[in-house]
CSV table of N, CA and C in Angstrom, one decimal:
chain,number,residue,atom,x,y,z
A,548,LEU,N,-172.2,85.5,-74.0
A,548,LEU,CA,-172.9,86.6,-73.6
A,548,LEU,C,-174.4,86.4,-72.8
A,549,LEU,N,-175.2,85.3,-73.2
A,549,LEU,CA,-176.3,85.0,-72.5
A,549,LEU,C,-175.8,84.6,-71.0
A,550,ARG,N,-175.1,83.8,-71.0
A,550,ARG,CA,-174.8,83.3,-69.6
A,550,ARG,C,-174.2,84.4,-68.7
A,551,ARG,N,-173.4,85.4,-69.1
A,551,ARG,CA,-172.9,86.7,-68.5
A,551,ARG,C,-174.2,87.6,-68.1
A,552,LEU,N,-175.2,87.8,-69.1
A,552,LEU,CA,-176.4,88.3,-68.6
A,552,LEU,C,-177.3,87.6,-67.9
A,553,VAL,N,-177.5,86.5,-67.7
A,553,VAL,CA,-178.2,85.4,-66.9
A,553,VAL,C,-177.6,86.0,-65.5
A,554,THR,N,-176.4,85.9,-65.3
A,554,THR,CA,-175.7,86.0,-64.0
A,554,THR,C,-175.6,87.2,-63.7
A,555,LEU,N,-175.8,88.3,-64.4
A,555,LEU,CA,-175.8,89.7,-63.7
A,555,LEU,C,-177.2,90.0,-63.4
A,556,ILE,N,-178.3,89.0,-64.1
A,556,ILE,CA,-179.6,89.5,-64.1
A,556,ILE,C,-179.8,88.9,-62.3
A,557,SER,N,-179.0,87.7,-62.4
A,557,SER,CA,-179.6,86.7,-60.8
A,557,SER,C,-178.7,87.6,-59.9
A,558,ALA,N,-177.5,88.1,-60.1
A,558,ALA,CA,-176.7,88.8,-59.0
A,558,ALA,C,-177.8,90.3,-58.9
A,559,GLN,N,-178.2,91.0,-59.8
A,559,GLN,CA,-179.0,91.9,-59.6
A,559,GLN,C,-180.2,91.7,-58.5
A,560,ALA,N,-180.9,90.7,-58.8
A,560,ALA,CA,-182.2,90.0,-58.0
A,560,ALA,C,-181.5,89.7,-56.6
A,561,VAL,N,-180.6,89.2,-56.3
A,561,VAL,CA,-180.1,88.9,-54.9
A,561,VAL,C,-179.8,90.1,-53.9
A,562,LEU,N,-179.0,91.3,-55.1
A,562,LEU,CA,-178.8,92.5,-54.2
A,562,LEU,C,-180.2,93.1,-54.0
A,563,GLY,N,-181.2,93.5,-55.0
A,563,GLY,CA,-182.4,93.7,-54.7
A,563,GLY,C,-183.2,93.4,-53.4
A,564,ALA,N,-183.3,91.9,-53.1
A,564,ALA,CA,-183.8,91.2,-52.0
A,564,ALA,C,-183.0,91.9,-50.7
A,565,SER,N,-181.5,91.9,-50.7
A,565,SER,CA,-180.8,92.4,-49.7
A,565,SER,C,-181.1,93.6,-49.3
A,566,SER,N,-181.5,94.4,-50.5
A,566,SER,CA,-181.7,95.9,-50.0
A,566,SER,C,-182.8,95.8,-49.3
A,567,GLN,N,-183.9,95.5,-50.0
A,567,GLN,CA,-185.3,95.5,-49.3
A,567,GLN,C,-185.0,94.9,-48.1
A,568,ALA,N,-184.5,93.8,-47.9
A,568,ALA,CA,-184.2,93.5,-46.1
A,568,ALA,C,-183.6,94.3,-45.5
A,569,PHE,N,-182.5,94.7,-45.8
A,569,PHE,CA,-181.9,95.8,-45.0
A,569,PHE,C,-182.9,97.0,-45.0
A,570,ARG,N,-183.3,97.3,-45.6
A,570,ARG,CA,-184.4,98.6,-45.4
A,570,ARG,C,-185.6,98.3,-44.4
A,571,LYS,N,-185.8,97.2,-44.5
A,571,LYS,CA,-187.3,96.5,-43.5
A,571,LYS,C,-186.5,97.0,-42.1
A,572,GLN,N,-185.1,96.1,-42.3
A,572,GLN,CA,-184.4,96.1,-40.8
A,572,GLN,C,-184.2,97.6,-40.2
A,573,ALA,N,-184.0,98.7,-41.1
A,573,ALA,CA,-183.7,99.8,-40.6
A,573,ALA,C,-184.9,100.7,-40.4
A,574,GLU,N,-185.9,100.1,-41.0
A,574,GLU,CA,-187.5,101.1,-40.5
A,574,GLU,C,-187.6,100.3,-39.2
A,575,GLY,N,-187.3,99.1,-39.1
A,575,GLY,CA,-187.7,98.6,-37.9
A,575,GLY,C,-187.1,99.2,-36.6
A,576,ALA,N,-185.6,99.4,-36.7
A,576,ALA,CA,-184.7,100.0,-35.9
A,576,ALA,C,-185.1,101.4,-35.4
A,577,SER,N,-185.5,102.0,-36.7
A,577,SER,CA,-186.1,103.4,-36.5
A,577,SER,C,-187.2,103.5,-35.8
A,578,GLN,N,-188.3,102.6,-36.0
A,578,GLN,CA,-189.4,102.7,-35.0
A,578,GLN,C,-189.2,102.5,-33.6
A,579,ALA,N,-188.7,101.3,-33.5
A,579,ALA,CA,-188.0,101.1,-32.1
A,579,ALA,C,-187.2,102.3,-31.3
A,580,ALA,N,-186.2,103.1,-31.9
A,580,ALA,CA,-185.5,103.9,-31.5
A,580,ALA,C,-186.8,105.1,-31.2
A,581,ARG,N,-187.6,105.5,-32.3
A,581,ARG,CA,-188.5,106.3,-32.0
A,581,ARG,C,-189.4,106.4,-31.1
A,582,GLN,N,-190.1,105.0,-30.8
A,582,GLN,CA,-190.7,104.5,-29.6
A,582,GLN,C,-189.8,104.7,-27.9
A,583,TYR,N,-188.9,104.3,-28.0
A,583,TYR,CA,-188.3,104.6,-26.9
A,583,TYR,C,-187.7,106.2,-26.8
A,584,LEU,N,-187.7,106.8,-27.5
A,584,LEU,CA,-187.5,108.4,-27.5
A,584,LEU,C,-188.9,108.9,-26.8
A,585,GLU,N,-190.2,108.1,-27.3
A,585,GLU,CA,-191.5,108.4,-26.6
A,585,GLU,C,-191.5,108.2,-25.2
A,586,ASP,N,-191.4,106.8,-25.1
A,586,ASP,CA,-191.2,106.4,-23.5
A,586,ASP,C,-190.4,107.2,-22.9
A,587,ASN,N,-189.1,107.5,-23.4
A,587,ASN,CA,-188.4,108.3,-22.3
A,587,ASN,C,-189.0,109.8,-22.1
A,588,ASP,N,-189.3,110.2,-23.0
A,588,ASP,CA,-190.2,111.8,-22.8
A,588,ASP,C,-191.4,111.3,-21.7
A,589,ALA,N,-192.0,110.2,-22.1
A,589,ALA,CA,-193.1,110.2,-21.0
A,589,ALA,C,-192.7,110.0,-19.5
A,590,LEU,N,-191.9,109.0,-19.7
A,590,LEU,CA,-191.0,109.0,-17.9
A,590,LEU,C,-190.5,110.3,-17.7
A,591,ARG,N,-189.7,110.9,-18.4
A,591,ARG,CA,-189.3,112.4,-17.8
A,591,ARG,C,-190.7,113.3,-17.4
A,592,LYS,N,-191.8,113.3,-18.0
A,592,LYS,CA,-192.7,113.8,-17.9
A,592,LYS,C,-193.4,113.5,-16.3
A,593,GLN,N,-193.6,112.2,-15.9
A,593,GLN,CA,-194.1,111.8,-14.9
A,593,GLN,C,-193.2,111.8,-13.6
A,594,LEU,N,-192.0,111.7,-14.0
A,594,LEU,CA,-190.8,112.0,-13.2
A,594,LEU,C,-190.8,113.5,-12.5
A,595,GLN,N,-191.3,114.3,-13.6
A,595,GLN,CA,-191.3,116.0,-13.3
A,595,GLN,C,-192.4,116.0,-12.5
A,596,GLU,N,-193.6,115.3,-13.1
A,596,GLU,CA,-195.0,115.5,-12.5
A,596,GLU,C,-194.8,115.3,-10.7
A,597,SER,N,-194.2,114.0,-10.6
A,597,SER,CA,-194.1,113.5,-9.3
A,597,SER,C,-193.3,114.5,-8.4
A,598,GLY,N,-192.6,115.3,-8.9
A,598,GLY,CA,-192.1,116.1,-8.0
A,598,GLY,C,-190.4,115.5,-7.5
A,599,ALA,N,-189.9,114.5,-8.4
A,599,ALA,CA,-188.7,114.2,-8.0
A,599,ALA,C,-187.9,114.9,-8.0
A,600,ALA,N,-186.3,114.8,-7.8
A,600,ALA,CA,-185.4,116.0,-7.8
A,600,ALA,C,-185.0,115.7,-9.4
A,601,PRO,N,-184.5,116.7,-10.2
A,601,PRO,CA,-184.0,116.7,-11.4
A,601,PRO,C,-182.3,115.9,-11.3
A,602,SER,N,-182.5,115.4,-12.4
A,602,SER,CA,-181.1,114.9,-12.3
A,602,SER,C,-180.1,116.0,-12.3
A,603,PRO,N,-178.6,115.3,-12.1
A,603,PRO,CA,-177.7,116.2,-12.1
A,603,PRO,C,-177.2,117.0,-13.3
A,604,SER,N,-176.7,118.2,-13.5
A,604,SER,CA,-176.3,118.7,-14.4
A,604,SER,C,-174.7,117.8,-15.0
A,605,ARG,N,-174.3,118.3,-16.3
A,605,ARG,CA,-172.8,118.0,-16.3
A,605,ARG,C,-171.9,118.1,-15.8
A,606,ASP,N,-171.7,119.4,-15.4
A,606,ASP,CA,-170.8,120.0,-14.5
A,606,ASP,C,-170.9,119.3,-12.8
A,607,GLU,N,-172.1,119.0,-12.3
A,607,GLU,CA,-172.1,118.4,-11.1
A,607,GLU,C,-171.5,116.9,-11.5
A,608,ASN,N,-171.9,116.2,-12.4
A,608,ASN,CA,-171.3,114.8,-12.8
A,608,ASN,C,-169.9,115.1,-12.8
A,609,GLU,N,-169.1,115.9,-13.6
A,609,GLU,CA,-167.8,116.1,-13.5
A,609,GLU,C,-167.2,116.4,-12.3
A,610,THR,N,-167.6,117.2,-11.6
A,610,THR,CA,-167.5,117.4,-10.3
A,610,THR,C,-167.3,116.0,-9.2
A,611,LEU,N,-168.4,115.5,-9.5
A,611,LEU,CA,-168.6,114.3,-8.5
A,611,LEU,C,-167.4,113.2,-8.9
A,612,LYS,N,-167.3,113.0,-10.1
A,612,LYS,CA,-166.0,112.1,-10.7
A,612,LYS,C,-164.9,112.5,-10.4
A,613,ALA,N,-164.6,114.1,-10.4
A,613,ALA,CA,-163.4,114.1,-10.0
A,613,ALA,C,-162.9,113.9,-8.6
A,614,LYS,N,-164.0,114.4,-7.8
A,614,LYS,CA,-163.9,114.0,-6.3
A,614,LYS,C,-164.0,112.3,-6.2
A,615,VAL,N,-164.7,111.5,-6.9
A,615,VAL,CA,-164.7,110.2,-6.5
A,615,VAL,C,-163.0,109.7,-6.9
A,616,GLU,N,-162.5,110.2,-8.1
A,616,GLU,CA,-161.0,109.8,-8.3
A,616,GLU,C,-159.9,110.2,-7.2
A,617,SER,N,-160.1,111.6,-6.7
A,617,SER,CA,-159.2,112.2,-5.7
A,617,SER,C,-159.4,111.0,-4.3
A,618,LEU,N,-160.7,110.5,-4.3
A,618,LEU,CA,-161.0,109.7,-2.9
A,618,LEU,C,-160.4,108.5,-3.3
A,619,LYS,N,-160.4,107.9,-4.7
A,619,LYS,CA,-159.8,106.6,-4.8
A,619,LYS,C,-158.1,106.4,-4.9
A,620,GLU,N,-157.5,107.6,-5.0
A,620,GLU,CA,-156.2,108.1,-5.0
A,620,GLU,C,-155.6,108.1,-3.4
A,621,GLU,N,-156.4,108.7,-2.7
A,621,GLU,CA,-156.5,108.8,-1.3
A,621,GLU,C,-156.4,107.2,-0.5
A,622,LEU,N,-157.1,106.3,-0.8
A,622,LEU,CA,-157.6,105.3,-0.8
A,622,LEU,C,-156.5,104.4,-1.1
A,623,GLU,N,-155.7,104.7,-1.8
A,623,GLU,CA,-154.5,104.1,-2.6
A,623,GLU,C,-153.2,104.1,-1.8
A,624,LEU,N,-153.4,105.7,-1.5
A,624,LEU,CA,-152.2,106.1,-0.6
A,624,LEU,C,-152.3,105.4,0.7
A,625,SER,N,-153.4,105.3,1.3
A,625,SER,CA,-153.6,104.9,2.7
A,625,SER,C,-153.2,103.3,2.8
A,626,LYS,N,-153.6,102.5,1.7
A,626,LYS,CA,-153.3,101.2,1.7
A,626,LYS,C,-151.9,101.0,1.5
A,627,ARG,N,-151.2,101.8,1.0
A,627,ARG,CA,-149.9,101.6,1.1
A,627,ARG,C,-149.2,101.9,2.3
C-alpha cells in the first residue's frame, strides 16, 4: 500500500511539473502572438499613413487567382 502511495505521489509531482512547464510555454506563445499582432497593427498604421495602396480585397484575390489559372491552362494548350 505504501509503495503504491509513493508511486502515485511521485507521478503527481511529475505531472504537476510538466503542467507548469506547459503553462509557461503557452503563456510565452500567447505573449509572442500578442506582440506580433501589435506589430502588425503598427505596420498597417504606418502603411496607411504613408499613403500606400491598400491591399486587394478577397474578391479581387479570387478574380486574380482565376485569371492565373486560366492563363496557365492557355499556356499548357499552347505548349501542346
